[in-house]
Protein backbone atom coordinates (compact mmCIF):
# COMPACT_ATOMS: atom_id res chain seq x y z
CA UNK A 1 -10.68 -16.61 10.88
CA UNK A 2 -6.81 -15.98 10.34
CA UNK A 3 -4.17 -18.10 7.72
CA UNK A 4 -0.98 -17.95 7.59
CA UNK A 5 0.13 -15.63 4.56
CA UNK A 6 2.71 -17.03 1.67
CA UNK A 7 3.88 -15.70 -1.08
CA UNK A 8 6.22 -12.21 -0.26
CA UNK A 9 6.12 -8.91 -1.77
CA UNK A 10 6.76 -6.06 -0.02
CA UNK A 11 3.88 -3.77 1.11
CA UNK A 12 5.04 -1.82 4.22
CA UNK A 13 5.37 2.10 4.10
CA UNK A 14 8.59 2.54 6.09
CA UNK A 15 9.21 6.39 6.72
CA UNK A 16 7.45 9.63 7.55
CA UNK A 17 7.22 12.88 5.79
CA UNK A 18 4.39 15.16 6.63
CA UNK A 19 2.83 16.39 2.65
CA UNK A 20 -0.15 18.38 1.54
CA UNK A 21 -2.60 15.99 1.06
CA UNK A 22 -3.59 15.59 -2.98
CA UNK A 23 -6.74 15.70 -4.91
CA UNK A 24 -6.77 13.13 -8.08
CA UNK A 25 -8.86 12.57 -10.60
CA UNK A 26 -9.04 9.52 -12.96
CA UNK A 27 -9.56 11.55 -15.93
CA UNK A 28 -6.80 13.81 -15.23
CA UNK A 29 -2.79 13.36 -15.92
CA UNK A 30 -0.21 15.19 -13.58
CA UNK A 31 3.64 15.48 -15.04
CA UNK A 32 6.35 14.47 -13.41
CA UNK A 33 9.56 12.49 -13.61
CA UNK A 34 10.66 8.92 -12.62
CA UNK A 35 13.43 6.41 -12.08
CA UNK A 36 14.10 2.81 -11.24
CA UNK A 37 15.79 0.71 -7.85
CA UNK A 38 17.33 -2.61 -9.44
CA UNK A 39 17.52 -4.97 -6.91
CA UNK A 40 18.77 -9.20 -7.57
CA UNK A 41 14.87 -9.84 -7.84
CA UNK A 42 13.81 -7.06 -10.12
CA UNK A 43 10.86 -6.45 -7.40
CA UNK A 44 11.79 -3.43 -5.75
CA UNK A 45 13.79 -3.10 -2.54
CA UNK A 46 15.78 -5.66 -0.47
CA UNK A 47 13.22 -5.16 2.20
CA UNK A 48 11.03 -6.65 -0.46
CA UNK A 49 11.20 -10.30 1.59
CA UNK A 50 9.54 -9.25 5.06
CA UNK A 51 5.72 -9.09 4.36
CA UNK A 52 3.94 -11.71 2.60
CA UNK A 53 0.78 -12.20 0.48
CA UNK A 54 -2.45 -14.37 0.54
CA UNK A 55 -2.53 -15.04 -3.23
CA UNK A 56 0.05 -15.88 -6.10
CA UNK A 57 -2.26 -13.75 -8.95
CA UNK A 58 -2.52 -10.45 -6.61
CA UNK A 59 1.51 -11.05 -5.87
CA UNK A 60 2.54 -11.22 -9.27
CA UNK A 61 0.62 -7.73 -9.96
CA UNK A 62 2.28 -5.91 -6.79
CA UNK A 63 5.61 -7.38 -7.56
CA UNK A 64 5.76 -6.37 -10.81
CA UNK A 65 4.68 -3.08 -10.26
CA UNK A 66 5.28 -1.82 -7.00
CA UNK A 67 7.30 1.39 -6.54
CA UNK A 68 8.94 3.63 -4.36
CA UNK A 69 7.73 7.00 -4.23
CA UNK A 70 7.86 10.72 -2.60
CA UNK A 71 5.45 13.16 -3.08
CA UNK A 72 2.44 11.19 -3.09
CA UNK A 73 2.76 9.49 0.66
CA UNK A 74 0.92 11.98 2.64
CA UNK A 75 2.69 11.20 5.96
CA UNK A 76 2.07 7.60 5.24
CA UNK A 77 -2.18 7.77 4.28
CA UNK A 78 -1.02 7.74 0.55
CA UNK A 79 0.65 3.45 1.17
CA UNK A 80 -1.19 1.16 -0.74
CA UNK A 81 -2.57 4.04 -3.12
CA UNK A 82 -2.74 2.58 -7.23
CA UNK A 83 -1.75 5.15 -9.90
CA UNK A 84 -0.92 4.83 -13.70
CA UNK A 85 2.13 6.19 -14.91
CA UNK A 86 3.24 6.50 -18.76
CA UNK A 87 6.72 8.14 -19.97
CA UNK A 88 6.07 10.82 -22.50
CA UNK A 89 9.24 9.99 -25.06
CA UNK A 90 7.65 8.88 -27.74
CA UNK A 91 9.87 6.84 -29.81
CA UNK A 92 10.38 4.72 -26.51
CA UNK A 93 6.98 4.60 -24.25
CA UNK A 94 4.20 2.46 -24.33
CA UNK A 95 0.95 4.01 -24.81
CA UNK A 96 -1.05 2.33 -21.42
CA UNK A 97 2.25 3.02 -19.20
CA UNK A 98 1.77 1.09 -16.14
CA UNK A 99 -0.14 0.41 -13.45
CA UNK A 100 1.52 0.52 -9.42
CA UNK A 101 1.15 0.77 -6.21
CA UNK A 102 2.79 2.83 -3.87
CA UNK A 103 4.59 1.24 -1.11
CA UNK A 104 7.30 3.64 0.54
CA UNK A 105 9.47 6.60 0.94
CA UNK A 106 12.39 7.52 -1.43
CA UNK A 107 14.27 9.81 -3.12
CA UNK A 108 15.13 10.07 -5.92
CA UNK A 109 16.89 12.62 -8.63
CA UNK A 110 13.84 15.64 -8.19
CA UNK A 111 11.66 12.89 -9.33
CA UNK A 112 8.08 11.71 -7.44
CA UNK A 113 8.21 7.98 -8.66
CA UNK A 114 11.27 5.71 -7.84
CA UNK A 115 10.28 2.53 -10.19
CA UNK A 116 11.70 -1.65 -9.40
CA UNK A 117 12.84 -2.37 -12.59
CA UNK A 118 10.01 -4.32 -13.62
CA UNK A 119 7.73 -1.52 -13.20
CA UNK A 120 10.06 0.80 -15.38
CA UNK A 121 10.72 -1.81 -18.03
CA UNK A 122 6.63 -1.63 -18.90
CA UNK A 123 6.88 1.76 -19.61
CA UNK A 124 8.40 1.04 -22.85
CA UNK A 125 7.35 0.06 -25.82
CA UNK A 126 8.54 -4.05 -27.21
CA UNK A 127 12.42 -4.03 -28.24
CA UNK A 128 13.55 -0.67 -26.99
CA UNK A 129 13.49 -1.64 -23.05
CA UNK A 130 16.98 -1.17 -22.72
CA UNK A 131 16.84 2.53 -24.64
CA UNK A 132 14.95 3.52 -21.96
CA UNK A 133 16.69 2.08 -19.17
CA UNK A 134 19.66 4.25 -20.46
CA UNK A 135 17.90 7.69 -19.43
CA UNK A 136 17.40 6.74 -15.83
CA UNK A 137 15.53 9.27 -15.34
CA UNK A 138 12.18 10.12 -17.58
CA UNK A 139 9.64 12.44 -17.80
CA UNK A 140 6.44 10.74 -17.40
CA UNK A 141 2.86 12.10 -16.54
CA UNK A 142 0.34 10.06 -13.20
CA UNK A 143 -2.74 10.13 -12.37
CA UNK A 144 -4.47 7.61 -9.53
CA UNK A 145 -6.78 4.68 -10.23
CA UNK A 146 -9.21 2.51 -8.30
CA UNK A 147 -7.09 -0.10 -6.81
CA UNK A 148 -8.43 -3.44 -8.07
CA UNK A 149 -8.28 -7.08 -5.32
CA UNK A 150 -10.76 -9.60 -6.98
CA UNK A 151 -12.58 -11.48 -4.28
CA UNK A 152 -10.61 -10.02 -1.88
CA UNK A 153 -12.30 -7.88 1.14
CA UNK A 154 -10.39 -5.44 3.44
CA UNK A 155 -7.56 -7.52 5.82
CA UNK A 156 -5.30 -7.23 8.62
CA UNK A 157 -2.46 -8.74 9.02
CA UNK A 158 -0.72 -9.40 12.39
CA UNK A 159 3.16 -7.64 11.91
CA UNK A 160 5.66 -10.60 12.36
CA UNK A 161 7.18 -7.90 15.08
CA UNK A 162 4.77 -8.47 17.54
CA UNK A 163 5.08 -9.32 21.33
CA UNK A 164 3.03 -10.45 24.36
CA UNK A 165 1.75 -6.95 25.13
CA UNK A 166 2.79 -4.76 21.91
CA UNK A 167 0.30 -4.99 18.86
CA UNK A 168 0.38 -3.59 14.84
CA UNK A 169 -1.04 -4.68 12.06
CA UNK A 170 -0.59 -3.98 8.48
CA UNK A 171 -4.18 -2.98 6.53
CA UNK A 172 -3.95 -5.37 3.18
CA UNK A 173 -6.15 -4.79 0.51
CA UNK A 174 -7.43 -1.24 0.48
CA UNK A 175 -10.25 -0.88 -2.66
CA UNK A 176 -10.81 1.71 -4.90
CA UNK A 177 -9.75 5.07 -4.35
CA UNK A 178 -9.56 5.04 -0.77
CA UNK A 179 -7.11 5.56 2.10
CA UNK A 180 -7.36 4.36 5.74
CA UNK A 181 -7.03 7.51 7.79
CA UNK A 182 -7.93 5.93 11.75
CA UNK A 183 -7.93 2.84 12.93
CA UNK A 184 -9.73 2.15 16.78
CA UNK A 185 -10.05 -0.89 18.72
CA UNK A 186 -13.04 -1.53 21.04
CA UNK A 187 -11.96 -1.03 24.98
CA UNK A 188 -14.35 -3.50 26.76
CA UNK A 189 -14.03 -2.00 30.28
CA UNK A 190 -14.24 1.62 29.30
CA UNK A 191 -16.60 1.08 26.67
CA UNK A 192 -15.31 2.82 24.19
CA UNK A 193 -13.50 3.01 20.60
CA UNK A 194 -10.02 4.05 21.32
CA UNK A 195 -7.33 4.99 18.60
CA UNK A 196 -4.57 2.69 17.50
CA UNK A 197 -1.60 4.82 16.45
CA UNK A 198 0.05 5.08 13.28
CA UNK A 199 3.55 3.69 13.40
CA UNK A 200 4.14 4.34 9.93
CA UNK A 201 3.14 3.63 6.21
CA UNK A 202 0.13 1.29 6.42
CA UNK A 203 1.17 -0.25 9.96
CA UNK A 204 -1.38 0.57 12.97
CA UNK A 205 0.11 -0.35 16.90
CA UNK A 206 -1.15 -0.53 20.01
CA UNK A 207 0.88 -1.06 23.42
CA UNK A 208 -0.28 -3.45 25.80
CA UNK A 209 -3.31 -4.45 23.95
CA UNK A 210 -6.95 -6.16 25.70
CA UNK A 211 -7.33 -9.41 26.68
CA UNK A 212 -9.68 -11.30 24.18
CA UNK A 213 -10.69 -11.00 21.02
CA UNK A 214 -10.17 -6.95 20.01
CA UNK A 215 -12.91 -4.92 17.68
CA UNK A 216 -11.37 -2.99 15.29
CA UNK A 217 -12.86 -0.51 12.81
CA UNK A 218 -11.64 1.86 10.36
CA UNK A 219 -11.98 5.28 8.92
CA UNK A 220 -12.08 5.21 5.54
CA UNK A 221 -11.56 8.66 3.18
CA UNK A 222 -12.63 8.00 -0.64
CA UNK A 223 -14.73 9.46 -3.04
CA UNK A 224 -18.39 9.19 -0.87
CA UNK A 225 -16.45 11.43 2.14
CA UNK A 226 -15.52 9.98 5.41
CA UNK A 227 -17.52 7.06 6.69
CA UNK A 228 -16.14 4.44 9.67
CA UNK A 229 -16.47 0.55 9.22
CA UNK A 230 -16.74 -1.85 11.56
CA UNK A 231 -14.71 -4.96 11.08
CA UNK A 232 -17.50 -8.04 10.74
CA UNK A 233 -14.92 -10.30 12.19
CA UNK A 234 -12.76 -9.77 15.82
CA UNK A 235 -9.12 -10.38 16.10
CA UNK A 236 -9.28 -13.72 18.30
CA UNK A 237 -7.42 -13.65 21.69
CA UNK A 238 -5.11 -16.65 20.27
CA UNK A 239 -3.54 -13.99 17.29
CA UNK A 240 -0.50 -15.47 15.96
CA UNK A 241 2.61 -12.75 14.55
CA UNK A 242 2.34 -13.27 10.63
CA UNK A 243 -1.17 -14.38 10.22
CA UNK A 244 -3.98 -12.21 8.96
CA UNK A 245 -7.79 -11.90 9.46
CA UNK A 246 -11.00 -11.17 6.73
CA UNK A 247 -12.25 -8.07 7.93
CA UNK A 248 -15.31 -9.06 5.59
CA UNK A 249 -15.35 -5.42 4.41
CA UNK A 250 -15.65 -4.49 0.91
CA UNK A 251 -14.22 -1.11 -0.37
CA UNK A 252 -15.05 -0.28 -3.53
């Protein structure tokens, strides 16, 4: 079953750098520095517009919180990834920090977070918002948390890009501490799984896709290893661009 998506915030990886993959722990805090993007919005980039979201409660969390960031993308496995971040000045930080979600590649002045202004306003304490905002660049310290999507199973969303015989789709709602590492699509006349490509970030293409409804399933790297998942529900031969299917899998 697919529905149109409203509500816009902007969750697309757009660039490629090839990185060390990471090993995080919840209990343990790396140091590091950030900064902010303003934009008219206070959400994050201008690109910020060209995605959307299925529900107002989960958009006001991204928006407010989503960032730009370097070192943690891992050629584009790391999109979608939730961390918590809190400055280390303390006369000016809050104690909790806050809580993001990465969503692209930046750069930014040797720092590994680039912040919308939103997120970097929350890492102050009440009254001294604008003290902070004067640094513009702070030393803060990161570690990565379960991402958190109540009610909300894996999805796929059909990339407003699309064409009769070119396919992506952006993954939505990735659980817990885990990243989306394959994605394959059932070939019907071969018989087989065969791999969607990565085009970048957390969009998955395929040129000159099957007729029908398409299988998909997805390798999934967390903390129980590598397992595969199957999607409980085919993308139906009638796909629109913009529209996005209930995989009806839960990550955790």
């Amino acid at each position: 079953m697919g529905f149109a998506l409203k509500n816009q915030v902007f969750l697309l990886c757009v660039m490629v750098l090839l990185l060390a993959v990471r090993c995080y722990s919840e209990d343990t805090f790396t140091r590091s520095r950030a900064t902010y993007y303003g934009s008219p919005d206070c959400y994050g980039t201008p690109k910020s517009k060209k995605l959307t979201i299925a529900n107002q409660t989960v958009r006001r969390i991204l928006a407010n919180h989503v960032i730009i960031e370097l070192i943690i993308y891992m050629n584009g496995t790391g999109c979608g990834a939730c961390y918590q971040l809190r400055c280390t000045t303390p006369q000016y930080c809050a104690d909790e920090g806050v809580n993001i979600v990465v969503t692209d590649y930046g750069e930014g002045d040797k720092t590994d977070f680039i912040l919308s202004s939103r997120a970097y306003a929350k890492l102050a304490r009440p009254n001294v918002v604008l003290q902070l905002f004067s640094y513009g660049v702070v030393d803060i310290e990161y570690r990565r948390i379960s991402c958190k999507y109540s009610g909300y199973n894996l999805m796929f969303k059909v990339h407003e890009s699309n064409y009769p015989r070119y396919l992506a789709i952006v993954l939505l709602y990735v659980a817990g501490q885990n990243d989306i590492t394959a994605v394959e699509f059932w070939q019907e006349d071969c018989q087989q799984w065969r791999a969607m490509r990565r085009a970048y970030g957390a969009v998955w293409d395929l040129a000159s896709p099957p007729s029908g409804p398409i299988k998909l399933r997805f390798q999934v790297s967390g903390s129980s290893g590598i397992k595969w998942f199957e999607s409980k529900n085919a993308l139906p031969s009638d796909w629109k661009a913009g529209a996005a299917y209930d995989s009806y899998i839960q990550l955790t």
